[in-house]
Coordinates of C-alpha atoms and ligand atoms in Angstrom, one line a residue:
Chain A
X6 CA -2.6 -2.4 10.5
X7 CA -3.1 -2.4 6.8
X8 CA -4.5 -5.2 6.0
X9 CA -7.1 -4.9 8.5
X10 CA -7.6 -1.3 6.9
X11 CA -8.1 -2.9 3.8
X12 CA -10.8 -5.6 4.9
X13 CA -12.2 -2.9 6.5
X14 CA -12.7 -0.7 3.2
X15 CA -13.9 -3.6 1.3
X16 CA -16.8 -5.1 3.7
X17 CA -17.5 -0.7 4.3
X18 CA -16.0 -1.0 7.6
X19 CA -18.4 -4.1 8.8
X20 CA -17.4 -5.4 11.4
X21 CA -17.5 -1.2 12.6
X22 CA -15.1 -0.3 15.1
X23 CA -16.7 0.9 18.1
X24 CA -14.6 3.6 20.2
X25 CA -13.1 4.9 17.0
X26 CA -15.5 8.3 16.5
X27 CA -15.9 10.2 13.2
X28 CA -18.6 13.1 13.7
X29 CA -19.7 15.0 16.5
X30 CA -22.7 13.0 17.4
X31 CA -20.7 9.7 18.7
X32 CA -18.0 12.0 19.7
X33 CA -19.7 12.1 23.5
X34 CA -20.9 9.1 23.5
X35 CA -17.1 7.4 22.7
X36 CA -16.0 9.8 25.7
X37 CA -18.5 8.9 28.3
X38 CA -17.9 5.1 27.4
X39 CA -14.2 5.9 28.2
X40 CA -14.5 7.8 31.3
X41 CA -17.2 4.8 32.7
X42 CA -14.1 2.2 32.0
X43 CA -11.4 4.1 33.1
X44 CA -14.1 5.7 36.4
X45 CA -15.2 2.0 37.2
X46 CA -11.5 0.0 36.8
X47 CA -10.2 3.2 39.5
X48 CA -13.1 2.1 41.9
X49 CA -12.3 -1.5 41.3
X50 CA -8.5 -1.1 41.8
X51 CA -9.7 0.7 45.4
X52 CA -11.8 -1.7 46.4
X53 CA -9.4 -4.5 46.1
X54 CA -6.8 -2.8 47.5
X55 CA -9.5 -1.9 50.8
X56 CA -10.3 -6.1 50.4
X57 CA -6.3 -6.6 50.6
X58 CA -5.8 -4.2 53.7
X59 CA -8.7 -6.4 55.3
X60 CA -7.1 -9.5 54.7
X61 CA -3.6 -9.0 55.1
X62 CA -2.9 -5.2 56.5
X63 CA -1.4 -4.1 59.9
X64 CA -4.2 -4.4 62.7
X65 CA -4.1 -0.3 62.7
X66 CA -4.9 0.0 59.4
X67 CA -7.9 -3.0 59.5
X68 CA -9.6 -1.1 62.6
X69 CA -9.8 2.3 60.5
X70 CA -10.9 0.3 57.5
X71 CA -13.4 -0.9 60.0
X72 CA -14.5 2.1 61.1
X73 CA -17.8 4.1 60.8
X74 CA -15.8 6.8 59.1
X75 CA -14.5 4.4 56.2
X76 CA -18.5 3.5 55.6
X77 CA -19.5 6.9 55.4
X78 CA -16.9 7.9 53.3
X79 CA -16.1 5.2 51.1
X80 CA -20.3 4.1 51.0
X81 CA -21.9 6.6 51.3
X82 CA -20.1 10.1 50.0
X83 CA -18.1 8.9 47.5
X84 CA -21.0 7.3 45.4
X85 CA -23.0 10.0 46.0
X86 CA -20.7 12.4 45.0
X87 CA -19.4 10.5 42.0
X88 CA -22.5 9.3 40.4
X89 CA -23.9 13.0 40.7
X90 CA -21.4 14.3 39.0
X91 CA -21.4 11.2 36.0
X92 CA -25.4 12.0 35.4
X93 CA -24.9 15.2 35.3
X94 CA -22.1 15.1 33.5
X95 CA -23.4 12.6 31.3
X96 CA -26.7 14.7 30.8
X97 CA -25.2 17.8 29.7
X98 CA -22.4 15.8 27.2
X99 CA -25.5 14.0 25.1
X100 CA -28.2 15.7 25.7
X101 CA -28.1 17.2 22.2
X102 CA -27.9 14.5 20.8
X103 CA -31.7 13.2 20.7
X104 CA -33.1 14.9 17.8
X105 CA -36.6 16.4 17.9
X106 CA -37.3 17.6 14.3
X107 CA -36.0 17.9 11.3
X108 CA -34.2 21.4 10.8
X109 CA -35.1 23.7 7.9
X110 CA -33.5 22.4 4.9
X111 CA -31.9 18.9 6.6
X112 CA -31.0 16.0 4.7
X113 CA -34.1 13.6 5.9
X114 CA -33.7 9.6 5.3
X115 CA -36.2 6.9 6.6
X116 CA -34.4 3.8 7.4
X117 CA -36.7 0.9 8.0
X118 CA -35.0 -2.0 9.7
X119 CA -36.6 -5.5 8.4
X120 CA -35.8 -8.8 8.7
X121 CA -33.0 -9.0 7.7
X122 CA -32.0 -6.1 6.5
X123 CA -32.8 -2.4 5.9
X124 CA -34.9 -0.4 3.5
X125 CA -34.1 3.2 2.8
X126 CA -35.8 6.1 1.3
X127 CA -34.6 9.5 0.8
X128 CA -37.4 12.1 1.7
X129 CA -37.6 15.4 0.2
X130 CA -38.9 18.6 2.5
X131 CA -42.3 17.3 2.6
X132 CA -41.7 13.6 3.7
X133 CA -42.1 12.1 0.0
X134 CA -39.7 9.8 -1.1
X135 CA -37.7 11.0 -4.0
X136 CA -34.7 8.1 -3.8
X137 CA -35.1 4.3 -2.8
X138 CA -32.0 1.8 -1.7
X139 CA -31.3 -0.4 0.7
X140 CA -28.2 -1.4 3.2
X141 CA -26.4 1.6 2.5
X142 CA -26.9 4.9 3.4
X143 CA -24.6 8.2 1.7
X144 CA -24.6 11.5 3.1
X145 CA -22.5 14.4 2.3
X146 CA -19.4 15.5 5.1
X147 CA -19.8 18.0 7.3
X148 CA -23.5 18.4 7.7
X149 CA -26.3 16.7 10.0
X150 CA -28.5 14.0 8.6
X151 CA -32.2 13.1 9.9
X152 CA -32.5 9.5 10.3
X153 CA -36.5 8.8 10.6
X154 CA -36.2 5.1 12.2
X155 CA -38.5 2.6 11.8
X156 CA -39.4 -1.6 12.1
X157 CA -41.5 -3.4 9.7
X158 CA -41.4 -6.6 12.2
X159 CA -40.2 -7.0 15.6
X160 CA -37.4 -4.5 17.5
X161 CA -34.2 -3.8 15.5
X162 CA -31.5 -1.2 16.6
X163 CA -30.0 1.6 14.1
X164 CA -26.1 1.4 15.0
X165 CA -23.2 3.0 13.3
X166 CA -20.8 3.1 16.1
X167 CA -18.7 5.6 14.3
X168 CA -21.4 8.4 13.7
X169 CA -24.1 7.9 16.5
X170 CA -25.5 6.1 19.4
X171 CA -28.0 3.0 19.1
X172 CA -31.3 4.3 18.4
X173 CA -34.1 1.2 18.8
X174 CA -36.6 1.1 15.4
X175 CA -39.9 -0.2 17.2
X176 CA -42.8 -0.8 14.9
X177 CA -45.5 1.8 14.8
X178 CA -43.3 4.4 16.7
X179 CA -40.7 6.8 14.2
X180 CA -37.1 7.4 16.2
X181 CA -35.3 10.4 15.2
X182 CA -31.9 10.3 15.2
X183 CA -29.4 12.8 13.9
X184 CA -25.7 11.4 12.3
X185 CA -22.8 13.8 10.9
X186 CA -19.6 12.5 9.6
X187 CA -16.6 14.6 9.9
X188 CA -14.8 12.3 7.4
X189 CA -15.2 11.1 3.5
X190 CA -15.5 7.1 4.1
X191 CA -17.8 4.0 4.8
X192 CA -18.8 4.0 7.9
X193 CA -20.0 -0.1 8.9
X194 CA -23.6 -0.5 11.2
X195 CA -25.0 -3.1 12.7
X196 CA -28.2 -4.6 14.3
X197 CA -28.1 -3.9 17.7
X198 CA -31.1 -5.2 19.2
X199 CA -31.5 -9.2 18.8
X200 CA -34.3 -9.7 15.9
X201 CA -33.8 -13.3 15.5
X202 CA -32.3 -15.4 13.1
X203 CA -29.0 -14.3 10.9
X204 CA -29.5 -10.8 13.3
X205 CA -25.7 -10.8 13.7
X206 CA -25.5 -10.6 9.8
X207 CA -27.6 -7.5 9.4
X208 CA -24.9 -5.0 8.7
X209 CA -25.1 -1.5 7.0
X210 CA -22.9 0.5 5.4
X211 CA -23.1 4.7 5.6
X212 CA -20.9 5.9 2.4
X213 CA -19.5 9.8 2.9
X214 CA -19.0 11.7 0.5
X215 CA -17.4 15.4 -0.1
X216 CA -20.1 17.8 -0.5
X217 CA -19.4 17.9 -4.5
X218 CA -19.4 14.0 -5.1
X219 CA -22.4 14.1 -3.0
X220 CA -24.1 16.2 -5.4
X221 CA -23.2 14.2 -8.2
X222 CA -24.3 11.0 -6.2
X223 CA -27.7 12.6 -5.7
X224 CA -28.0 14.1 -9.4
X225 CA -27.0 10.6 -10.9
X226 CA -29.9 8.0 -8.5
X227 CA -32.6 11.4 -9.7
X228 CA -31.7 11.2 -13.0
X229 CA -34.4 9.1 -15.1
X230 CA -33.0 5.4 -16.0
X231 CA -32.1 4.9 -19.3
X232 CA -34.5 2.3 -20.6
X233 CA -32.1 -0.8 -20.7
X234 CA -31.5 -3.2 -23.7
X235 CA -33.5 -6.1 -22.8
X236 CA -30.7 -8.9 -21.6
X237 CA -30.3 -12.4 -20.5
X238 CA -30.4 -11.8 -17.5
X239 CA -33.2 -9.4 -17.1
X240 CA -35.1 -11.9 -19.1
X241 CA -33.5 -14.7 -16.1
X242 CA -34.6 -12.2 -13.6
X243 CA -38.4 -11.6 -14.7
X244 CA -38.7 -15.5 -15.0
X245 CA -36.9 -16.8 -12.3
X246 CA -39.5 -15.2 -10.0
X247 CA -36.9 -12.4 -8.4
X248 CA -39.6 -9.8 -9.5
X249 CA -42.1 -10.9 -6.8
X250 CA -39.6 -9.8 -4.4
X251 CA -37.2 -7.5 -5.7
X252 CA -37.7 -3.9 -7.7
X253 CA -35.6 -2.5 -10.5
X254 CA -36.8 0.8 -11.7
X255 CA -37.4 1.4 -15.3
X256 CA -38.9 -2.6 -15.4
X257 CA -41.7 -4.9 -14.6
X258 CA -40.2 -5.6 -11.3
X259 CA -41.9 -4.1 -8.4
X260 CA -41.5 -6.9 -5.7
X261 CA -41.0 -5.2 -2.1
X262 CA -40.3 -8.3 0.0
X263 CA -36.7 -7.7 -0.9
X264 CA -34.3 -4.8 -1.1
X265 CA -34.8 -2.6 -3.9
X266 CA -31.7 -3.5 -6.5
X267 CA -32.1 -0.3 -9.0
X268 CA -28.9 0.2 -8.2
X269 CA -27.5 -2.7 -6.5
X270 CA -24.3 -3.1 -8.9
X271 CA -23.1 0.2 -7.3
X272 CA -23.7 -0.9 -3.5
X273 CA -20.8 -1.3 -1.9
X274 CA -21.7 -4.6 0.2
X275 CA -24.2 -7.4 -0.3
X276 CA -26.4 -9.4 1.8
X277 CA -26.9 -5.9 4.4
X278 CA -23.5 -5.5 4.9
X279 CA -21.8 -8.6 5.0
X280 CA -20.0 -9.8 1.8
X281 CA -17.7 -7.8 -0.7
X282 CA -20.0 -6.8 -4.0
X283 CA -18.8 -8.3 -7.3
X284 CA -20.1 -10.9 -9.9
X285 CA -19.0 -13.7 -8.2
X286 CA -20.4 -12.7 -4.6
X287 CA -23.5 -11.4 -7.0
X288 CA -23.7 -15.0 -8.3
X289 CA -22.6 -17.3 -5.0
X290 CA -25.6 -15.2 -2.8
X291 CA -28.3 -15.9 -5.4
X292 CA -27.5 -20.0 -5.7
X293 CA -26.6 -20.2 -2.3
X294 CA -27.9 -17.5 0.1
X295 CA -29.1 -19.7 2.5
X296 CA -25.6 -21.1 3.5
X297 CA -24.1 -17.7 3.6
X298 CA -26.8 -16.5 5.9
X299 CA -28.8 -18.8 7.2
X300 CA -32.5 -18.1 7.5
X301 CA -33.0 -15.4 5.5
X302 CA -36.0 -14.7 3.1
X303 CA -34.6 -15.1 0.2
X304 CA -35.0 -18.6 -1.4
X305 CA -31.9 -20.8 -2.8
X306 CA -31.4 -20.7 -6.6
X307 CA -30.1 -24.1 -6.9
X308 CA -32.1 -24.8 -10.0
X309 CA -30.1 -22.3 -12.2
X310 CA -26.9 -23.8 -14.1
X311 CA -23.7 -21.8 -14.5
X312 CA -24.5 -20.1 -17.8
X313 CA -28.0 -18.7 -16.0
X314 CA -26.1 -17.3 -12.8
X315 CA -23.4 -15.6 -14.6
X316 CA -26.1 -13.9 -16.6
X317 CA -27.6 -12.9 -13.6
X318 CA -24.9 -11.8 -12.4
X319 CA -23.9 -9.4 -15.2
X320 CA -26.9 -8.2 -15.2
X321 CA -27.5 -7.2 -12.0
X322 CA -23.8 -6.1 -11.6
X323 CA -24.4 -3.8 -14.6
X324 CA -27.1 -1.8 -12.7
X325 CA -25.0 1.2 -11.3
Chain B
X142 CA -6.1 -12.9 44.6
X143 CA -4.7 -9.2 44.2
X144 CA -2.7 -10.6 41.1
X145 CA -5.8 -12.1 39.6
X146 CA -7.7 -9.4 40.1
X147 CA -5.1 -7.2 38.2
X148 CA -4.8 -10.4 35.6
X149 CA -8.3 -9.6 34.8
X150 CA -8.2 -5.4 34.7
X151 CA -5.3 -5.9 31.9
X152 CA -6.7 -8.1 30.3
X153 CA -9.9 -6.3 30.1
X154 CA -7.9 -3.0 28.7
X155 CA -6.3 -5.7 26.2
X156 CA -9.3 -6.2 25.1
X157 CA -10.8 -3.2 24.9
X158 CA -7.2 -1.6 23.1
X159 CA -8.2 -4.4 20.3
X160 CA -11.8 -3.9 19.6
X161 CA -10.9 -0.1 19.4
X162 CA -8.1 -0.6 16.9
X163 CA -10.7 -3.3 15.0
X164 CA -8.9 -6.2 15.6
X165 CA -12.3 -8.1 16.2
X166 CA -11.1 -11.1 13.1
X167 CA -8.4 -13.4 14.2
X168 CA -6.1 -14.5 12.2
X169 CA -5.7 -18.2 11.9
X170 CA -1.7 -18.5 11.5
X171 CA -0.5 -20.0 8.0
X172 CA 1.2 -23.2 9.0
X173 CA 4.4 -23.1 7.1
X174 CA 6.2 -25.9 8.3
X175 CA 8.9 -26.3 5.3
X176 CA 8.8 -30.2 6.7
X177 CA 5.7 -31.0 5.0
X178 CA 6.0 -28.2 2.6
X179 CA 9.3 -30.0 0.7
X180 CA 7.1 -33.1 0.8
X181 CA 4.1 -32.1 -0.7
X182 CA 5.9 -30.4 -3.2
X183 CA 7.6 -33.1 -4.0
X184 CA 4.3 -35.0 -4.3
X185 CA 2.3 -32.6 -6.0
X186 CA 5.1 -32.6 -8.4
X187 CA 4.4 -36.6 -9.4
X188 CA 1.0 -35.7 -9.9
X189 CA 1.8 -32.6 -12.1
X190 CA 4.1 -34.7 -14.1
X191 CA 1.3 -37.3 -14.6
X192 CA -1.2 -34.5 -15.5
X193 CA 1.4 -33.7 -17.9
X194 CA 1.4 -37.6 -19.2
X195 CA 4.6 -38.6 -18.0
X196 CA 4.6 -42.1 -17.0
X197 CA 7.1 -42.1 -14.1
X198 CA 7.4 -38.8 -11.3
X199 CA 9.5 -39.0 -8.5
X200 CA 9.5 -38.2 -4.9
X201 CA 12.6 -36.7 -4.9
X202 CA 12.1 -36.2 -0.8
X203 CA 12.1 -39.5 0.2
X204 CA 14.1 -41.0 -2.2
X205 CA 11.1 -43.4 -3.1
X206 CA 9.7 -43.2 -6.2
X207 CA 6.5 -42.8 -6.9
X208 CA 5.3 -44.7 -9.9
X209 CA 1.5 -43.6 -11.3
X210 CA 0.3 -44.0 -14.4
X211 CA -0.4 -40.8 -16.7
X212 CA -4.0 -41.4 -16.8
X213 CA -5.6 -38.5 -15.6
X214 CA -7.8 -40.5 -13.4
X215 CA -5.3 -41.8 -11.4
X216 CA -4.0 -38.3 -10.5
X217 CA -7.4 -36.5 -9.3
X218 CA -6.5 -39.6 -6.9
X219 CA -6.7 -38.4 -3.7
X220 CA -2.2 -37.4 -2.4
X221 CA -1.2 -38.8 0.9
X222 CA 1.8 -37.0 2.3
X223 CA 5.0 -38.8 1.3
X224 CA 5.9 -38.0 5.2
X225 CA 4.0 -41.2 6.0
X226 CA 7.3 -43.2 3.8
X227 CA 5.9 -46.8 4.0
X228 CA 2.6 -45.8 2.5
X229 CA 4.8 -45.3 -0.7
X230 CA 5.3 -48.8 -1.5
X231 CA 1.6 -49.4 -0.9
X232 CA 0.4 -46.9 -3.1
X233 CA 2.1 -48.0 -5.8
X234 CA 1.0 -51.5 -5.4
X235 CA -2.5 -49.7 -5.5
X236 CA -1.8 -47.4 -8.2
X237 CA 0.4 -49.1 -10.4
X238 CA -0.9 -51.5 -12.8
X239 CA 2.3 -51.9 -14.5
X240 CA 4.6 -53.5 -11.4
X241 CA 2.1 -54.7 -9.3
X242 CA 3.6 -57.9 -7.9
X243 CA 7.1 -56.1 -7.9
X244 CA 6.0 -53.9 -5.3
X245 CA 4.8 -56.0 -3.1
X246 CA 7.9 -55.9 -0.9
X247 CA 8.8 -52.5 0.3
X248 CA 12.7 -53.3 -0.2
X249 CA 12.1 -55.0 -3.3
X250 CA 9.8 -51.6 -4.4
X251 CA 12.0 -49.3 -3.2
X252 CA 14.8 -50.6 -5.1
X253 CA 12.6 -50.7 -8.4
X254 CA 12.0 -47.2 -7.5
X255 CA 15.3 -45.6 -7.2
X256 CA 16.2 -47.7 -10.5
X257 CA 13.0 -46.0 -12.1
X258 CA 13.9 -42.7 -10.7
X259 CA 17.3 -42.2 -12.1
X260 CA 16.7 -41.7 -15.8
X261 CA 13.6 -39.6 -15.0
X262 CA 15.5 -37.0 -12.4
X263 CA 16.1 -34.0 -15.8
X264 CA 12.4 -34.6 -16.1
X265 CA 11.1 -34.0 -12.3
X266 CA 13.1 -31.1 -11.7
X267 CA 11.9 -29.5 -15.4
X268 CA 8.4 -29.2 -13.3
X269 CA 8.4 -26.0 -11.7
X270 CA 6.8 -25.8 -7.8
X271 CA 6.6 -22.2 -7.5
X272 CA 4.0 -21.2 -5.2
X273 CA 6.2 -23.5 -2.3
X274 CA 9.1 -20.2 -3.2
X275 CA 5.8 -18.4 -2.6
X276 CA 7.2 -14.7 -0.4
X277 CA 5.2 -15.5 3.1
X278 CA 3.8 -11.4 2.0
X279 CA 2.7 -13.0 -0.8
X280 CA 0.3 -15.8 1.1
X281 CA -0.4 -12.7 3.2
X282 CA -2.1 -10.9 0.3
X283 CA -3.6 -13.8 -1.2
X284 CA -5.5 -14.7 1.9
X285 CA -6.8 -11.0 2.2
X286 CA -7.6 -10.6 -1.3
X287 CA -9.8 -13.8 -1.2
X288 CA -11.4 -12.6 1.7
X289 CA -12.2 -9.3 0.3
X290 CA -13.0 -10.7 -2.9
X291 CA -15.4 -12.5 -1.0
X292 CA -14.4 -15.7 -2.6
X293 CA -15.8 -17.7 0.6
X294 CA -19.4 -16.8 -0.8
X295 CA -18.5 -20.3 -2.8
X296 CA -16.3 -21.9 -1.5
X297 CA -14.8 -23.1 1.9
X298 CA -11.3 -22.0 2.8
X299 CA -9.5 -22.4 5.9
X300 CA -9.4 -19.3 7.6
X301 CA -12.1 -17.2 5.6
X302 CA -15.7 -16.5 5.8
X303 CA -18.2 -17.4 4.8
X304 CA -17.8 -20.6 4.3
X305 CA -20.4 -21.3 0.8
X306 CA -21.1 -24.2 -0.8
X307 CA -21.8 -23.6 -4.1
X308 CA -18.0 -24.4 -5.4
X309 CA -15.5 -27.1 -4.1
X310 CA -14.0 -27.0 -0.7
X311 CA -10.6 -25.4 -1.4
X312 CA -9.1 -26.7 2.0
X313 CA -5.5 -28.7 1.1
X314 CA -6.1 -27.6 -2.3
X315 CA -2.4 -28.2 -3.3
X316 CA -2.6 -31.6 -3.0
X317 CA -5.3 -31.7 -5.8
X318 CA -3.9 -33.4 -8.9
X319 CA -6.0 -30.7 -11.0
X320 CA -7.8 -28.0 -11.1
X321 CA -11.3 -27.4 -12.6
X322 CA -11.1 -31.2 -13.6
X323 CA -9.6 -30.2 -16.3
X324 CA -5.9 -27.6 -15.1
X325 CA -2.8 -29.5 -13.8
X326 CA -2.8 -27.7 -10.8
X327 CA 0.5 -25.4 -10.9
X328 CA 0.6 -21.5 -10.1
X329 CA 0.6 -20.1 -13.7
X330 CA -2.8 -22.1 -14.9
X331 CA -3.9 -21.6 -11.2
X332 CA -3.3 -17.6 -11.6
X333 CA -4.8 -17.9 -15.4
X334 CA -8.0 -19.6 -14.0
X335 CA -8.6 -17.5 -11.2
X336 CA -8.4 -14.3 -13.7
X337 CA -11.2 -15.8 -15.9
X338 CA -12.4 -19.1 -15.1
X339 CA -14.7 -19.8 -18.3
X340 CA -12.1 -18.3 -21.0
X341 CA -9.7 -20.9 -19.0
X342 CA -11.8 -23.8 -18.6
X343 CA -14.9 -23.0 -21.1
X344 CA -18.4 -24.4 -19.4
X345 CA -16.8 -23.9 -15.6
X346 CA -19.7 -23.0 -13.6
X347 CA -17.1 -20.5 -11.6
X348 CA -17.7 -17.1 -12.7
X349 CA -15.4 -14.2 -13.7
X350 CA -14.0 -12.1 -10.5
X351 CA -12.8 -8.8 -11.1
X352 CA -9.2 -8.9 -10.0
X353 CA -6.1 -8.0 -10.5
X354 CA -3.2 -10.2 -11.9
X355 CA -1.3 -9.4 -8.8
X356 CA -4.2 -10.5 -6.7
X357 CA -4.3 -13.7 -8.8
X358 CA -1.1 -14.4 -8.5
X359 CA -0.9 -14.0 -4.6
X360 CA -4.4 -15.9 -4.2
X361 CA -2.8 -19.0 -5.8
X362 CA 0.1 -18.8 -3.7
X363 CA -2.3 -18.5 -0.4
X364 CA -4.5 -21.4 -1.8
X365 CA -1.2 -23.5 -2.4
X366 CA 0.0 -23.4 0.5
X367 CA -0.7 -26.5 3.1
X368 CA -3.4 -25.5 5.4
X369 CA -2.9 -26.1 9.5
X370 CA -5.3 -28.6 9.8
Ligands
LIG103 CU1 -31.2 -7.5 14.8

C-alpha cells in the first residue's frame, strides 16, 4: 500500500514492521518466528482434531485414541522428537548472531537507552567518541555494525525488528549486538522492554546509506562547525534555559540531560522516533511536549509567544 | 467448537498477514455522506457570504433562508446543520436583529425567507464550495500529508496523532465561519494559509510548514470535509 509506504518513510519506518527482514542478522530470527507459528498452529489443528475424534468419532477410532500407543506417541515421541529438533535447529540458525567483540576495523556505535530516549556516540578503534547524536543511528549497506548497548536508568531493550533481534541495555553491564542492513533505508526501532512512562513512544530510527553517501555522512558530522552567526533563536535558546539540558556544538550549550541537537535539523524524526521533523513539529514539541508525550523530561514552553517559537524553530531547524 | 477453533487460527494468520505487511494504523473511514455534505455546504456558504459582508445568504438545501447579519461576529457563530430544518426559523430569531418579531412563526419566517432568498439566488451561487467537489484521492492525500507533516503535534484532528494542543481543535472545521479569526474559511485562502500562515495572516502564532502546494491544496480538502463524529 502506498500510503502506508509513505507514512512509513516519513516517521523512518516507526511503527517498524516486524517479520519484514532487511540484513542477515534478523534474517533467522524472522524464519524461526515463522516456523514456531506455522509448527505450533499444525500441532494445534492435530490436537483439536484428536479432541473432535474423542467427542464425536466412531467408537473404533475413540478406543485407539485411547490407547497407550496414542500417549506414547502423540505425548511422549512427538515432543521429544520435535522440540529436539526446534533447539537444535534453533541453536545452529542464531547462534552467530550474539556478537563477542568488535572485529578488526568494525563500525563501533554505543547506544545508551535513557528515559526516554537514546543517546549515541560513534567510537573510533579505541573506544573514543569521535561523533555524538541521538534517536538515529546511520550505517553504511552491506557491512556489520557493533552496537555497544547500554542503560543510564532502569532496563530498556535495543529493537530494530528489521536488522536484529532485541538485545536488553541493563545498567552497568555493555550488550553487544551486531546489525547489517542489506538495503539503503530507515529502518524504525523501538523500546522493547517496559521502562515506564511514554516507553511505547521511545522509537529510533537506523538511516542506511550506500557506502559512498555514508562516507560523505561521516565526512560532513567530522567536519568542524562553522562558527554560526549569532541568531534569535540561539539568543532564545541560551536564555530560555534549553542549554542546561541540551548541547549544540560550536556554543555555550553543553546540557546532557537531553539529546544532543548539533545536528538535530538533519534528524529525520523528533521526539525518539515518533513525530515527522520540520519547523512546525520543531515548534509544537518545544510549547507543548508534554501533551505529545506525556511524562517526559522535557518541561513545557508555554511562556514563549509565537514570534519566540518560530525563532526557535528556525534556528534549530537550520542546524544540519 | 471445531469451527471456533478454526475462527480463531484464521484470525490469528489475519493478524499476523497485517502486522507483517505494517498495517498496525487503522484507518478511521472519511464519512462522506453527500446528505450532510450538500447541507453543510449549503451552510458554510451563508457564512462565507456574511464573511464576505453580504447581508442576506441562503440555504439553498432547504429552501429556508438563512438570514445573518454581515458582522463578522455573528459568523464565528457557532453552524448547526441545516438538516435539523426547524432550528432555521429559530436561529434567525436568535441571529437576526433586523426581523426579529417576523420570525417568530416558522410559516410566517419561512415565507419571509423564500421572499428574501429570491433576489439574492446570482449572489449565493457566485460563492464557490469547492473542497465539497473535493476527488475522495484528494481527502486521501490530505489526510496523509497532515499526518506526515505531523500537523497533529498542534492540533487535534479526527483520525490523526498526536493529538497537541497548542493550536485549535480542527475537528468539523468546515463549519467554522473563518479561519485564523481573520480568513473566510473557503479552499483557496485555506490552501494560501496553510502554505505560510504568518505571510497570510501576519502575527498568527501558526508557523510556516514546508509543503508543497499540492499538499496544501489536498490538506484543505481533507480538513473540509465533515468528520464521522
Ligand atoms: Cu522502554
Amino acid at each position: 500500500m502506498p500510503t502506508e509506504t509513505q507514512l512509513k518513510a516519513v516517521l523512518g519506518g516507526w511503527p517498524p514492521a516486524v517479520l519484514n527482514p532487511a540484513g542477515p542478522y534478523s534474517e533467522p530470527v524472522t524464519l524461526l518466528a515463522w516456523a514456531l507459528l506455522i509448527g505450533g498452529t499444525v500441532v494445534l489443528a492435530i490436537v483439536l482434531a484428536a479432541l473432535a475424534v474423542a467427542l464425536w468419532g466412531a467408537p473404533s477410532l475413540r478406543r485407539r485414541l485411547g490407547g497407550d500407543r496414542a500417549i506414547w506417541i502423540g505425548g511422549i515421541a512427538f515432543p521429544v522428537v520435535v522440540l529436539t529438533a526446534l533447539l537444535v535447529w534453533g541453536l545452529w540458525l542464531t547462534g552467530d548472531l550474539a556478537a563477542k567483540a568488535p572485529r578488526p576495523g568494525e563500525m563501533r556505535v554505543r547506544i545508551t537507552g535513557e528515559m526516554w530516549w537514546w543517546r549515541v556516540a560513534y567510537l573510533d578503534e579505541s573506544g573514543r567518541t569521535v561523533i555524538r547524536d541521538a534517536n538515529e543511528l546511520h550505517v553504511p549497506v552491506g557491512s556489520t555494525v557493533l552496537l555497544e548497548l547500554d542503560s543510564a536508568d532502569v532496563i530498556h531493550s535495543f529493537w530494530v525488528p528489521r536488522l536484529a533481534g532485541k538485545m536488553n541495555m541493563i545498567p552497568g553491564r555493555r550488550n553487544l549486538l551486531r546489525i547489517q542492513a542489506d538495503q539503503p533505508g530507515t529502518f524504525g526501532g523501538q523500546c522493547a522492554e517496559y521502562c515506564g512512562g511514554p516507553h511505547a513512544l521511545m522509537g529510533f530510527a537506523v538511516v542506511a546509506h550506500t557506502p559512498e553517501s555514508f562516507d560523505r555522512w561521516r565526512a560532513s558530522r567530522l567536519a568542524a562547525r562553522p562558527a554560526s552567526v549569532t541568531s534569535r533563536g540561539q539568543e532564545l535558546f541560551m536564555a530560555s534555559g534549553c542549554a542546561a539540558c541540551h548541547t549544540i556544538a560550536g556554543t555555550q550549550a553543553a546540557g546532557l540531560a537531553g539529546p544532543d541537537l548539533t545536528h538535530v535539523g538533519s534528524r529525520r524524526t523528533l521526539g525518539a522516533g515518533i513525530l515527522p521533523n520540520n519547523r512546525g513539529t520543531l515548534a509544537g514539541w518545544i510549547a507543548d511536549s508534554q501533551t505529545i508525550k506525556p511524562g517526559n523530561r522535557m518541561p513545557n514552553y508555554k511562556q514563549l509567544d509565537a514570534r519566540e517559537l518560530n525563532a526557535l524553530a528556525d534556528y534549530l531547524a537550520g542546524l544540519k | 467448537m471445531l469451527a471456533a477453533a478454526i475462527v480463531v487460527i484464521v484470525e490469528l494468520a489475519v493478524q499476523i498477514a497485517g502486522i507483517q505487511s505494517g498495517q498496525a494504523r487503522d484507518e478511521p473511514a472519511v464519512s462522506l455522506a453527500s446528505q450532510s455534505m450538500a447541507c453543510r455546504a449549503s451552510v458554510r456558504r451563508s457564512a462565507i457570504a456574511a464573511a464576505e459582508g453580504n447581508h442576506f445568504a441562503a440555504c439553498a438545501e432547504c429552501g429556508i433562508a438563512a438570514l445573518r447579519p454581515a458582522s463578522s461576529e455573528a459568523c464565528g457563530q457557532e453552524e448547526r446543520s441545516c438538516g435539523e430544518k426547524s432550528t432555521h426559523p429559530q436561529r434567525n430569531h436568535r441571529q437576526n436583529r433586523l426581523f426579529p418579531k417576523a420570525m417568530d412563526d416558522h410559516r410566517t419566517g419561512a415565507l419571509f425567507a423564500l421572499m428574501a432568498m429570491l433576489p439574492l439566488l446570482s449572489a449565493c451561487e457566485d460563492v464557490p464550495v469547492a473542497p465539497h467537489d473535493a476527488q475522495p484521492e484528494a481527502i486521501k492525500r490530505g489526510r496523509l500529508a497532515a499526518g506526515q507533516l505531523g500537523c497533529g503535534a498542534c492540533h487535534k484532528i479526527p483520525g490523526i496523532w498526536p493529538e497537541g494542543a497548542t493550536g485549535p481543535d480542527l475537528t468539523n472545521l468546515a463549519e467554522r465561519g473563518v479561519i485564523a479569526g481573520s480568513l473566510p474559511n473557503r479552499p483557496a485562502e485555506l490552501t494560501a494559509y496553510l502554505l505560510d500562515p504568518p505571510a497570510t495572516v501576519p502575527g498568527t502564532a501558526m508557523p510556516k510548514v514546508p509543503m508543497t502546494r499540492q499538499q496544501a491544496e489536498d490538506i484543505a480538502a481533507f480538513l473540509h470535509q465533515p468528520d464521522a463524529h
